[in-house]
Structure formats: structure tokens, C-alpha cells
PDB file of C-alpha atoms in Angstrom:
ATOM      1  CA  UNK A 584     165.843 141.674  65.547  1.00  0.00           C
ATOM      2  CA  UNK A 585     166.983 139.368  68.311  1.00  0.00           C
ATOM      3  CA  UNK A 586     168.109 142.372  70.404  1.00  0.00           C
ATOM      4  CA  UNK A 587     164.690 144.022  70.006  1.00  0.00           C
ATOM      5  CA  UNK A 588     162.876 140.902  71.269  1.00  0.00           C
ATOM      6  CA  UNK A 589     165.198 140.665  74.294  1.00  0.00           C
ATOM      7  CA  UNK A 590     164.692 144.373  74.975  1.00  0.00           C
ATOM      8  CA  UNK A 591     160.871 144.059  74.767  1.00  0.00           C
ATOM      9  CA  UNK A 592     160.884 141.030  77.101  1.00  0.00           C
ATOM     10  CA  UNK A 593     163.090 142.972  79.535  1.00  0.00           C
ATOM     11  CA  UNK A 594     160.736 146.003  79.491  1.00  0.00           C
ATOM     12  CA  UNK A 595     157.667 143.802  79.983  1.00  0.00           C
ATOM     13  CA  UNK A 596     159.406 142.095  82.918  1.00  0.00           C
ATOM     14  CA  UNK A 597     160.185 145.427  84.573  1.00  0.00           C
ATOM     15  CA  UNK A 598     156.714 146.893  84.151  1.00  0.00           C
ATOM     16  CA  UNK A 599     154.887 143.800  85.373  1.00  0.00           C
ATOM     17  CA  UNK A 600     156.534 143.832  88.815  1.00  0.00           C
ATOM     18  CA  UNK A 601     154.169 144.393  91.714  1.00  0.00           C
ATOM     19  CA  UNK A 602     155.156 146.381  94.770  1.00  0.00           C
ATOM     20  CA  UNK A 603     155.625 144.541  98.044  1.00  0.00           C
ATOM     21  CA  UNK A 604     152.705 144.645 100.434  1.00  0.00           C
ATOM     22  CA  UNK A 605     154.367 145.682 103.655  1.00  0.00           C
ATOM     23  CA  UNK A 606     152.285 146.218 106.743  1.00  0.00           C
ATOM     24  CA  UNK A 607     152.531 149.779 108.048  1.00  0.00           C
ATOM     25  CA  UNK A 608     153.190 150.221 111.762  1.00  0.00           C
ATOM     26  CA  UNK A 609     149.939 152.132 112.279  1.00  0.00           C
ATOM     27  CA  UNK A 610     147.600 149.387 111.055  1.00  0.00           C
ATOM     28  CA  UNK A 611     148.071 146.856 113.846  1.00  0.00           C
ATOM     29  CA  UNK A 612     145.562 146.008 116.558  1.00  0.00           C
ATOM     30  CA  UNK A 613     145.639 148.780 119.138  1.00  0.00           C
ATOM     31  CA  UNK A 614     146.429 148.473 122.818  1.00  0.00           C
ATOM     32  CA  UNK A 615     144.526 150.245 125.572  1.00  0.00           C
ATOM     33  CA  UNK A 616     146.159 153.347 127.072  1.00  0.00           C
ATOM     34  CA  UNK A 617     145.335 154.023 130.728  1.00  0.00           C
ATOM     35  CA  UNK A 618     146.331 157.323 132.384  1.00  0.00           C
ATOM     36  CA  UNK A 619     146.452 157.819 136.144  1.00  0.00           C
ATOM     37  CA  UNK A 620     145.162 161.054 137.714  1.00  0.00           C
ATOM     38  CA  UNK A 621     144.989 162.587 141.168  1.00  0.00           C
ATOM     39  CA  UNK A 622     141.522 162.056 142.685  1.00  0.00           C
ATOM     40  CA  UNK A 623     141.628 165.498 144.354  1.00  0.00           C
ATOM     41  CA  UNK A 624     142.989 167.443 141.352  1.00  0.00           C
ATOM     42  CA  UNK A 625     141.327 165.555 138.503  1.00  0.00           C
ATOM     43  CA  UNK A 626     143.207 167.378 135.727  1.00  0.00           C
ATOM     44  CA  UNK A 627     146.635 166.505 137.160  1.00  0.00           C
ATOM     45  CA  UNK A 628     148.355 163.225 136.337  1.00  0.00           C
ATOM     46  CA  UNK A 629     149.717 161.295 139.293  1.00  0.00           C
ATOM     47  CA  UNK A 630     152.511 158.745 139.273  1.00  0.00           C
ATOM     48  CA  UNK A 631     152.060 155.346 140.869  1.00  0.00           C
ATOM     49  CA  UNK A 632     155.164 154.178 142.730  1.00  0.00           C
ATOM     50  CA  UNK A 633     156.512 150.696 142.014  1.00  0.00           C
ATOM     51  CA  UNK A 634     153.518 149.687 139.899  1.00  0.00           C
ATOM     52  CA  UNK A 635     153.366 146.063 138.806  1.00  0.00           C
ATOM     53  CA  UNK A 636     150.864 145.053 136.104  1.00  0.00           C
ATOM     54  CA  UNK A 637     150.035 141.553 134.880  1.00  0.00           C
ATOM     55  CA  UNK A 638     147.122 139.717 133.332  1.00  0.00           C
ATOM     56  CA  UNK A 639     144.965 137.817 135.811  1.00  0.00           C
ATOM     57  CA  UNK A 640     145.895 134.161 135.750  1.00  0.00           C
ATOM     58  CA  UNK A 641     149.389 134.790 134.371  1.00  0.00           C
ATOM     59  CA  UNK A 642     152.553 134.152 136.307  1.00  0.00           C
ATOM     60  CA  UNK A 643     154.649 136.988 137.689  1.00  0.00           C
ATOM     61  CA  UNK A 644     157.472 136.608 135.155  1.00  0.00           C
ATOM     62  CA  UNK A 645     155.061 137.912 132.501  1.00  0.00           C
ATOM     63  CA  UNK A 646     154.457 141.046 134.554  1.00  0.00           C
ATOM     64  CA  UNK A 647     155.411 144.574 133.599  1.00  0.00           C
ATOM     65  CA  UNK A 648     156.997 146.571 136.388  1.00  0.00           C
ATOM     66  CA  UNK A 649     157.361 150.343 136.470  1.00  0.00           C
ATOM     67  CA  UNK A 650     159.399 152.258 139.032  1.00  0.00           C
ATOM     68  CA  UNK A 651     157.028 155.211 138.760  1.00  0.00           C
ATOM     69  CA  UNK A 652     154.523 155.959 136.013  1.00  0.00           C
ATOM     70  CA  UNK A 653     151.323 157.852 135.282  1.00  0.00           C
ATOM     71  CA  UNK A 654     150.304 155.838 132.211  1.00  0.00           C
ATOM     72  CA  UNK A 655     150.270 152.216 131.119  1.00  0.00           C
ATOM     73  CA  UNK A 656     149.568 150.462 127.832  1.00  0.00           C
ATOM     74  CA  UNK A 657     147.591 147.223 128.098  1.00  0.00           C
ATOM     75  CA  UNK A 658     147.068 144.564 125.407  1.00  0.00           C
ATOM     76  CA  UNK A 659     143.474 143.335 125.219  1.00  0.00           C
ATOM     77  CA  UNK A 660     142.488 139.778 124.334  1.00  0.00           C
ATOM     78  CA  UNK A 661     141.395 139.659 120.706  1.00  0.00           C
ATOM     79  CA  UNK A 662     139.033 136.696 120.789  1.00  0.00           C
ATOM     80  CA  UNK A 663     137.346 137.206 124.164  1.00  0.00           C
ATOM     81  CA  UNK A 664     134.994 139.855 125.547  1.00  0.00           C
ATOM     82  CA  UNK A 665     137.013 140.786 128.620  1.00  0.00           C
ATOM     83  CA  UNK A 666     140.529 141.200 129.944  1.00  0.00           C
ATOM     84  CA  UNK A 667     141.369 141.423 133.638  1.00  0.00           C
ATOM     85  CA  UNK A 668     144.609 142.919 134.885  1.00  0.00           C
ATOM     86  CA  UNK A 669     146.122 142.915 138.354  1.00  0.00           C
ATOM     87  CA  UNK A 670     147.634 146.258 139.375  1.00  0.00           C
ATOM     88  CA  UNK A 671     149.922 146.244 142.406  1.00  0.00           C
ATOM     89  CA  UNK A 672     150.868 149.644 143.846  1.00  0.00           C
ATOM     90  CA  UNK A 673     154.097 149.851 145.892  1.00  0.00           C
ATOM     91  CA  UNK A 674     154.981 146.322 144.787  1.00  0.00           C
ATOM     92  CA  UNK A 675     157.915 144.564 146.398  1.00  0.00           C
ATOM     93  CA  UNK A 676     159.189 141.541 144.495  1.00  0.00           C
ATOM     94  CA  UNK A 677     161.461 138.911 146.016  1.00  0.00           C
ATOM     95  CA  UNK A 678     162.634 135.944 143.902  1.00  0.00           C
ATOM     96  CA  UNK A 679     160.046 136.756 141.182  1.00  0.00           C
ATOM     97  CA  UNK A 680     157.200 136.656 143.720  1.00  0.00           C
ATOM     98  CA  UNK A 681     155.169 139.670 144.826  1.00  0.00           C
ATOM     99  CA  UNK A 682     155.720 139.803 148.581  1.00  0.00           C
ATOM    100  CA  UNK A 683     153.849 143.016 149.387  1.00  0.00           C
ATOM    101  CA  UNK A 684     151.904 145.896 147.868  1.00  0.00           C
ATOM    102  CA  UNK A 685     148.352 147.145 147.430  1.00  0.00           C
ATOM    103  CA  UNK A 686     146.725 144.872 144.874  1.00  0.00           C
ATOM    104  CA  UNK A 687     143.562 145.471 142.871  1.00  0.00           C
ATOM    105  CA  UNK A 688     141.996 144.179 139.682  1.00  0.00           C
ATOM    106  CA  UNK A 689     140.989 146.176 136.634  1.00  0.00           C
ATOM    107  CA  UNK A 690     138.351 144.367 134.579  1.00  0.00           C
ATOM    108  CA  UNK A 691     137.821 145.684 131.055  1.00  0.00           C
ATOM    109  CA  UNK A 692     134.907 144.432 128.967  1.00  0.00           C
ATOM    110  CA  UNK A 693     134.458 145.091 125.255  1.00  0.00           C
ATOM    111  CA  UNK A 694     133.177 143.727 121.965  1.00  0.00           C
ATOM    112  CA  UNK A 695     136.014 142.792 119.593  1.00  0.00           C
ATOM    113  CA  UNK A 696     135.406 143.169 115.858  1.00  0.00           C
ATOM    114  CA  UNK A 697     137.783 141.932 113.169  1.00  0.00           C
ATOM    115  CA  UNK A 698     138.235 144.403 110.311  1.00  0.00           C
ATOM    116  CA  UNK A 699     140.220 143.891 107.111  1.00  0.00           C
ATOM    117  CA  UNK A 700     143.121 146.358 107.225  1.00  0.00           C
ATOM    118  CA  UNK A 701     144.864 145.700 103.904  1.00  0.00           C
ATOM    119  CA  UNK A 702     146.510 142.980 101.850  1.00  0.00           C
ATOM    120  CA  UNK A 703     149.873 143.303 103.608  1.00  0.00           C
ATOM    121  CA  UNK A 704     148.543 143.225 107.179  1.00  0.00           C
ATOM    122  CA  UNK A 705     145.400 141.183 106.892  1.00  0.00           C
ATOM    123  CA  UNK A 706     142.913 141.732 109.703  1.00  0.00           C
ATOM    124  CA  UNK A 707     143.080 143.908 112.799  1.00  0.00           C
ATOM    125  CA  UNK A 708     140.771 144.047 115.793  1.00  0.00           C
ATOM    126  CA  UNK A 709     138.719 147.089 116.784  1.00  0.00           C
ATOM    127  CA  UNK A 710     137.285 147.125 120.306  1.00  0.00           C
ATOM    128  CA  UNK A 711     133.788 148.539 120.814  1.00  0.00           C
ATOM    129  CA  UNK A 712     131.541 149.093 123.847  1.00  0.00           C
ATOM    130  CA  UNK A 713     134.490 149.422 126.241  1.00  0.00           C
ATOM    131  CA  UNK A 714     133.739 149.535 129.953  1.00  0.00           C
ATOM    132  CA  UNK A 715     135.952 149.183 133.022  1.00  0.00           C
ATOM    133  CA  UNK A 716     135.398 148.328 136.663  1.00  0.00           C
ATOM    134  CA  UNK A 717     137.356 147.544 139.785  1.00  0.00           C
ATOM    135  CA  UNK A 718     136.343 146.108 143.172  1.00  0.00           C
ATOM    136  CA  UNK A 719     135.038 148.607 145.714  1.00  0.00           C
ATOM    137  CA  UNK A 720     137.885 147.743 148.104  1.00  0.00           C
ATOM    138  CA  UNK A 721     140.634 149.169 145.965  1.00  0.00           C
ATOM    139  CA  UNK A 722     143.348 151.827 146.001  1.00  0.00           C
ATOM    140  CA  UNK A 723     141.639 153.162 142.871  1.00  0.00           C
ATOM    141  CA  UNK A 724     138.883 155.594 143.860  1.00  0.00           C
ATOM    142  CA  UNK A 725     137.201 155.846 140.435  1.00  0.00           C
ATOM    143  CA  UNK A 726     137.511 154.950 136.756  1.00  0.00           C
ATOM    144  CA  UNK A 727     136.385 156.972 133.755  1.00  0.00           C
ATOM    145  CA  UNK A 728     136.097 155.554 130.226  1.00  0.00           C
ATOM    146  CA  UNK A 729     136.687 158.419 127.796  1.00  0.00           C
ATOM    147  CA  UNK A 730     136.059 156.550 124.548  1.00  0.00           C
ATOM    148  CA  UNK A 731     133.996 153.406 124.195  1.00  0.00           C
ATOM    149  CA  UNK A 732     135.612 152.625 120.838  1.00  0.00           C
ATOM    150  CA  UNK A 733     139.326 151.707 120.518  1.00  0.00           C
ATOM    151  CA  UNK A 734     140.783 151.889 117.028  1.00  0.00           C
ATOM    152  CA  UNK A 735     144.226 153.470 117.566  1.00  0.00           C
ATOM    153  CA  UNK A 736     146.777 154.325 120.254  1.00  0.00           C
ATOM    154  CA  UNK A 737     146.684 158.103 119.877  1.00  0.00           C
ATOM    155  CA  UNK A 738     144.834 158.949 123.109  1.00  0.00           C
ATOM    156  CA  UNK A 739     144.187 157.445 126.507  1.00  0.00           C
ATOM    157  CA  UNK A 740     140.939 155.497 126.586  1.00  0.00           C
ATOM    158  CA  UNK A 741     140.618 155.128 130.365  1.00  0.00           C
ATOM    159  CA  UNK A 742     141.474 157.429 133.281  1.00  0.00           C
ATOM    160  CA  UNK A 743     142.096 155.996 136.740  1.00  0.00           C
ATOM    161  CA  UNK A 744     141.800 158.278 139.768  1.00  0.00           C
ATOM    162  CA  UNK A 745     143.493 157.568 143.110  1.00  0.00           C
TER     163      UNK A 745
END
């Protein structure tokens, strides 16, 4: 009889376990994908040489530098309505300071909305009403926002033409 009680308690213990709530990689807050295209052949991607990207107001050691790229992934601020990035084409860096290059700003405005993802991950942010602009004196000739709603990182949201 004692063995039966121990066995029943053991079975109840096994069946009452709950699975771990682990956050899947696909449920996090998305970053903005920007692709660069040739202004003369608008269906052809174009690499930017020695591109340096950093958030406006941040120091250079937080910058992301690419030797040559035609796409960048930018993190947007979750609790503000805009993010501004500095893009430096043909950047030359000496002692962690940008000494030369063609610099422009890319200002992205949006409406962040917190959405409950699941018990393991909690909340994620979806960005709505996305728009982008750059000063008229820029190496970027035009900007095109393809989707005004950012929920995942599957496709480029913005195209830059230069």
C-alpha cells in the first residue's frame, strides 16, 4: 500500500509540471532594415563605401562601421516618436574620431505601440506610421518608405537612393 501511494504521488508530480516559457527569437521588437539603391537604376542595389552609422547625439565608439554595404539594420527608440541617425559615406576615422567623409542625417518618425507577445517574452513594440526624411543638402538623393508598419525583420522598410 505504501508503494502505491508513493507511485501515485510520483505520477501526480510528473503530470503537474509546466513547460518553460522560453521567448522565441522571432518575437522580439523588430529593427528597421534600410536598403541602398542606385538613383539612376532604381532596381539595382548600390554599395556605400566606408559607411559609418551612429545615432545622433551618441559618441563615435557606439558607431557601426561597414567597409562596403548596400543594407543596414537600425534599432529604433521604443519609447519615443523619432530616431535620428548620422550616416557618413567614405568615412575616415582617426583615433575614434571621424576626420572626413560625406555626412548626412536620416530622421525616422513613427508611432510605437506596445503589444503583448506571450508569457515568456512579455511585450514587444510595433512601429506604425513610419516616415523618413533627410536634409536637402545630402548625398542621398531620395528616400522611399515601402511599409509604414514595422512588425518583423523579413523585408526592407526603407529604400535610400544615391
